[in-house]
Tab-separated table of C-alpha atoms in Angstrom:
chain	number	residue	atom	x	y	z
A	1	MET	CA	-13.812	2.387	12.173
A	2	PRO	CA	-16.877	0.557	13.703
A	3	GLN	CA	-16.670	-3.198	13.860
A	4	THR	CA	-19.502	-5.144	12.087
A	5	GLN	CA	-20.645	-8.708	12.745
A	6	THR	CA	-20.385	-10.861	9.605
A	7	LYS	CA	-19.799	-14.469	8.695
A	8	CYS	CA	-16.407	-16.048	8.493
A	9	PRO	CA	-15.523	-17.056	4.849
A	10	ARG	CA	-14.105	-20.347	6.017
A	11	CYS	CA	-16.406	-21.769	8.685
A	12	GLY	CA	-19.523	-19.462	8.212
A	13	ARG	CA	-19.858	-18.635	12.036
A	14	PRO	CA	-20.322	-15.144	13.195
A	15	ALA	CA	-17.169	-13.045	13.420
A	16	MET	CA	-16.246	-9.458	13.838
A	17	ALA	CA	-14.555	-7.369	11.092
A	18	ASP	CA	-13.602	-3.792	10.205
A	19	VAL	CA	-16.064	-3.218	7.259
A	20	GLU	CA	-15.619	-0.217	5.031
A	21	GLN	CA	-17.364	-0.271	1.574
A	22	VAL	CA	-17.103	3.389	0.628
A	23	PHE	CA	-13.688	5.027	0.245
A	24	ASP	CA	-14.517	8.623	-0.527
A	25	VAL	CA	-11.293	10.548	-0.580
A	26	THR	CA	-13.156	13.781	-1.336
A	27	SER	CA	-15.090	13.792	1.925
A	28	ASP	CA	-12.496	11.864	3.876
A	29	PRO	CA	-8.813	12.298	2.753
A	30	GLN	CA	-7.635	9.658	5.203
A	31	ALA	CA	-9.823	7.076	3.344
A	32	LYS	CA	-7.099	6.748	0.671
A	33	GLN	CA	-4.487	5.684	3.206
A	34	ARG	CA	-6.854	3.087	4.799
A	35	PHE	CA	-7.611	1.733	1.292
A	36	LEU	CA	-3.910	1.415	0.316
A	37	SER	CA	-2.747	0.016	3.664
A	38	GLY	CA	-5.303	-2.757	3.731
A	39	GLN	CA	-6.494	-1.901	7.218
A	40	SER	CA	-10.110	-2.271	6.282
A	41	ASN	CA	-12.245	-5.361	5.499
A	42	VAL	CA	-9.995	-7.710	7.392
A	43	ILE	CA	-11.648	-10.437	9.464
A	44	GLN	CA	-10.338	-12.503	12.499
A	45	CYS	CA	-12.387	-15.453	13.254
A	46	SER	CA	-12.281	-16.723	16.897
A	47	SER	CA	-13.953	-19.931	16.003
A	48	CYS	CA	-11.679	-21.377	13.406
A	49	GLY	CA	-8.761	-18.979	13.555
A	50	PHE	CA	-9.182	-17.652	10.008
A	51	ALA	CA	-7.494	-14.295	9.452
A	52	GLY	CA	-7.641	-12.543	6.108
A	53	PRO	CA	-9.468	-10.215	3.795
A	54	LEU	CA	-13.260	-10.059	3.892
A	55	PRO	CA	-14.887	-10.157	0.430
A	56	VAL	CA	-17.248	-7.166	0.318
A	57	PRO	CA	-18.322	-4.800	-2.509
A	58	ILE	CA	-16.269	-1.583	-2.562
A	59	VAL	CA	-16.578	1.868	-4.199
A	60	TYR	CA	-13.651	4.237	-4.359
A	61	HIS	CA	-14.162	7.878	-5.232
A	62	ASP	CA	-11.850	10.853	-5.822
A	63	ASN	CA	-13.573	13.916	-7.370
A	64	GLU	CA	-10.323	15.679	-8.189
A	65	LYS	CA	-9.047	12.790	-10.267
A	66	GLU	CA	-12.571	11.966	-11.473
A	67	PHE	CA	-12.251	8.414	-10.205
A	68	LEU	CA	-15.357	6.342	-9.437
A	69	LEU	CA	-14.253	2.807	-9.102
A	70	THR	CA	-16.284	-0.141	-8.177
A	71	TYR	CA	-15.390	-3.750	-7.208
A	72	PHE	CA	-17.615	-6.741	-6.503
A	73	PRO	CA	-15.765	-9.916	-5.384
A	74	MET	CA	-16.507	-12.752	-7.770
A	75	GLU	CA	-16.325	-15.323	-4.942
A	76	LEU	CA	-19.659	-13.955	-3.661
A	77	ASN	CA	-21.337	-15.485	-6.699
A	78	VAL	CA	-23.905	-12.630	-7.063
A	79	PRO	CA	-25.695	-12.031	-10.440
A	80	VAL	CA	-24.845	-8.881	-12.191
A	81	ASN	CA	-28.284	-7.228	-11.689
A	82	GLU	CA	-27.987	-7.927	-7.944
A	83	GLN	CA	-24.530	-6.515	-7.877
A	84	GLU	CA	-25.901	-3.183	-9.257
A	85	LYS	CA	-28.603	-3.127	-6.692
A	86	GLN	CA	-25.940	-3.411	-3.901
A	87	ILE	CA	-23.498	-0.958	-5.461
A	88	GLY	CA	-26.090	1.598	-6.436
A	89	PRO	CA	-26.823	2.870	-2.915
A	90	LEU	CA	-23.052	3.205	-2.199
A	91	ILE	CA	-22.630	5.452	-5.281
A	92	LYS	CA	-25.765	7.516	-4.325
A	93	ARG	CA	-24.211	8.112	-0.852
A	94	ILE	CA	-21.130	9.564	-2.567
A	95	THR	CA	-23.110	11.714	-5.011
A	96	ASP	CA	-25.343	13.102	-2.280
A	97	ASN	CA	-22.389	14.252	-0.322
A	98	LEU	CA	-21.115	16.253	-3.278
A	99	PRO	CA	-22.069	19.842	-3.897
A	100	PRO	CA	-23.907	20.457	-7.217
A	101	GLU	CA	-20.892	22.148	-8.866
A	102	LYS	CA	-18.737	19.004	-8.358
A	103	ARG	CA	-21.232	16.577	-9.799
A	104	LYS	CA	-19.623	15.664	-13.108
A	105	SER	CA	-20.306	13.265	-15.919
A	106	TYR	CA	-17.830	10.602	-14.605
A	107	LEU	CA	-20.273	9.853	-11.794
A	108	PHE	CA	-22.669	8.306	-14.384
A	109	GLN	CA	-19.934	6.039	-15.666
A	110	PRO	CA	-18.320	4.126	-12.795
A	111	GLN	CA	-15.375	1.943	-13.736
A	112	THR	CA	-15.715	-1.651	-12.838
A	113	MET	CA	-12.605	-3.351	-11.446
A	114	PHE	CA	-12.764	-7.174	-11.683
A	115	THR	CA	-10.038	-7.693	-8.960
A	116	PHE	CA	-9.045	-5.812	-5.914
A	117	GLN	CA	-5.482	-5.713	-7.218
A	118	THR	CA	-6.594	-3.999	-10.351
A	119	MET	CA	-8.457	-1.416	-8.293
A	120	LEU	CA	-5.386	-0.860	-6.098
A	121	GLU	CA	-3.166	-0.450	-9.232
A	122	LYS	CA	-5.694	2.077	-10.770
A	123	VAL	CA	-5.534	4.275	-7.515
A	124	LEU	CA	-1.753	4.202	-7.479
A	125	GLU	CA	-1.559	5.036	-11.227
A	126	GLY	CA	-3.491	8.154	-10.346
A	127	ASP	CA	-0.575	9.182	-8.276
A	128	GLY	CA	1.908	8.416	-11.037
A	129	ILE	CA	2.877	5.017	-9.497
A	130	THR	CA	2.786	2.430	-12.251
A	131	LYS	CA	2.424	-1.390	-12.095
A	132	ASP	CA	6.112	-1.771	-12.882
A	133	MET	CA	6.997	0.450	-9.883
A	134	VAL	CA	4.746	-1.499	-7.552
A	135	ASP	CA	6.214	-4.776	-8.820
A	136	ALA	CA	9.772	-3.418	-8.323
A	137	GLN	CA	9.037	-2.415	-4.705
A	138	GLN	CA	7.575	-5.844	-4.017
A	139	LYS	CA	10.705	-7.507	-5.275
A	140	GLN	CA	12.772	-5.176	-3.126
A	141	MET	CA	10.764	-6.074	-0.079
A	142	GLN	CA	11.371	-9.705	-0.879
A	143	LEU	CA	15.098	-8.987	-1.212
A	144	LEU	CA	15.078	-7.129	2.093
A	145	GLU	CA	13.580	-10.153	3.941
A	146	LYS	CA	16.043	-12.427	2.208
A	147	LEU	CA	19.052	-10.302	3.169
A	148	ILE	CA	17.967	-9.970	6.922
A	149	THR	CA	17.602	-13.719	7.237
A	150	ALA	CA	20.761	-14.630	5.383
A	151	THR	CA	24.108	-15.688	6.864
A	152	PRO	CA	26.920	-13.174	6.541
A	153	GLU	CA	28.467	-15.159	3.702
A	154	GLN	CA	25.049	-15.413	1.821
A	155	ARG	CA	24.417	-11.827	2.411
A	156	THR	CA	27.737	-10.740	0.763
A	157	SER	CA	26.965	-12.927	-2.235
A	158	ILE	CA	23.420	-11.602	-2.611
A	159	MET	CA	24.507	-7.940	-2.300
A	160	GLN	CA	27.186	-8.440	-4.969
A	161	GLU	CA	24.555	-10.024	-7.304
A	162	GLU	CA	21.974	-7.372	-6.770
A	163	ASP	CA	24.269	-4.360	-6.582
A	164	GLY	CA	22.994	-1.739	-9.094
A	165	ASN	CA	19.943	-3.851	-9.950
A	166	LEU	CA	17.435	-4.243	-7.058
A	167	ILE	CA	19.839	-2.605	-4.667
A	168	ASP	CA	19.668	1.081	-5.782
A	169	GLU	CA	18.858	4.470	-4.190
A	170	ASN	CA	15.145	3.470	-3.868
A	171	PHE	CA	16.165	0.363	-1.964
A	172	LEU	CA	18.140	2.410	0.593
A	173	ALA	CA	15.199	4.799	0.896
A	174	LEU	CA	12.914	1.868	1.467
A	175	MET	CA	15.077	0.555	4.273
A	176	ALA	CA	15.146	4.046	5.851
A	177	ARG	CA	11.327	4.191	5.840
A	178	ILE	CA	11.033	0.654	7.374
A	179	SER	CA	13.606	1.555	10.045
A	180	GLU	CA	11.726	4.693	10.974
A	181	GLY	CA	8.488	2.814	11.151
A	182	ALA	CA	9.946	0.171	13.316
A	183	LEU	CA	11.291	2.773	15.813
A	184	ALA	CA	7.975	4.618	15.818
A	185	GLN	CA	6.206	1.327	16.776
A	186	GLY	CA	8.902	0.588	19.460
A	187	ASN	CA	10.195	-2.416	17.590
A	188	GLN	CA	13.866	-2.088	18.525
A	189	GLU	CA	14.870	-5.528	17.292
A	190	ALA	CA	13.663	-4.882	13.715
A	191	ALA	CA	15.211	-1.467	13.723
A	192	LYS	CA	18.531	-3.019	14.804
A	193	GLN	CA	18.355	-5.683	12.098
A	194	VAL	CA	17.796	-2.952	9.349
A	195	ALA	CA	20.527	-0.769	10.785
A	196	GLU	CA	23.052	-3.678	10.547
A	197	LEU	CA	22.054	-4.410	7.024
A	198	GLN	CA	22.327	-0.723	6.079
A	199	SER	CA	25.864	-0.740	7.497
A	200	ASP	CA	26.771	-3.724	5.315
A	201	LEU	CA	25.253	-2.197	2.237
A	202	ILE	CA	27.139	1.024	2.675
A	203	GLU	CA	30.430	-0.775	3.164
A	204	GLN	CA	30.000	-3.560	0.498
A	205	THR	CA	27.993	-2.087	-2.467
A	206	GLU	CA	28.784	0.676	-4.967
A	207	VAL	CA	25.399	2.203	-4.362
A	208	GLY	CA	26.007	2.256	-0.624
A	209	LYS	CA	29.513	3.767	-1.030
A	210	GLN	CA	28.112	6.526	-3.340
A	211	PHE	CA	25.376	7.210	-0.727
A	212	LYS	CA	27.988	7.475	2.035
A	213	ILE	CA	30.106	9.973	-0.034
A	214	GLN	CA	27.105	12.128	-0.737
A	215	ALA	CA	26.081	12.089	2.930
A	216	GLU	CA	29.606	13.175	4.002
A	217	GLU	CA	29.570	15.898	1.436
A	218	VAL	CA	26.208	17.210	2.748
A	219	GLN	CA	27.479	17.074	6.334
A	220	ALA	CA	30.684	19.008	5.388
A	221	ALA	CA	28.628	21.693	3.540
A	222	MET	CA	26.321	22.033	6.543
A	223	LYS	CA	29.303	22.405	8.848
A	224	GLU	CA	30.741	25.137	6.605
A	225	LEU	CA	27.474	26.990	6.753
A	226	GLN	CA	27.305	26.752	10.486
A	227	ASP	CA	30.880	27.919	10.896
A	228	ALA	CA	30.280	30.888	8.590
A	229	GLY	CA	27.124	31.704	10.468
């Protein structure tokens, strides 16, 4: 992704940022991952030290789901007619890239998203991920951070309180993904912290104990198959 020189939202001085205004999943399947991960439109100002999202107009397109979403940051204080002038060329770029047989009526009715969060939730809903599911995962991430930094006594108390609530099979799966990601990035310390927490959860929660039983049953079944083979 090419870097673009822009102005820092805080001090107004020139700064470099990864600017991406069109996320066209139809022509670039990786665009969806960049959009969801927040890799794009992030600025790091060397003058004042500001680091954060860069407010820019965005268009998200998915021909298969018939999504044409637009977002124009309110903090830019741009009149509606001027917003349309800036968004129009971005939509035209998307339309021009589509073959005639894929140009459907939804292209003439873009959906305006008033916040970036609303846009994000709309994209996730297209994959069957509801706002409630997103909220639940955010709470589980907060719980994970809380457990990692807690003392052994605090950790036990928290696990007993959340066992069967926020601590469920999804929570264990989330920890596994985080552990894999830490190992892939070479962050041995983070992977070690998660592994220690996983061990405590398996020994001290009902969800963890059930997970351990299921894992042992699977291993036993695999051993039987190997012996039979």
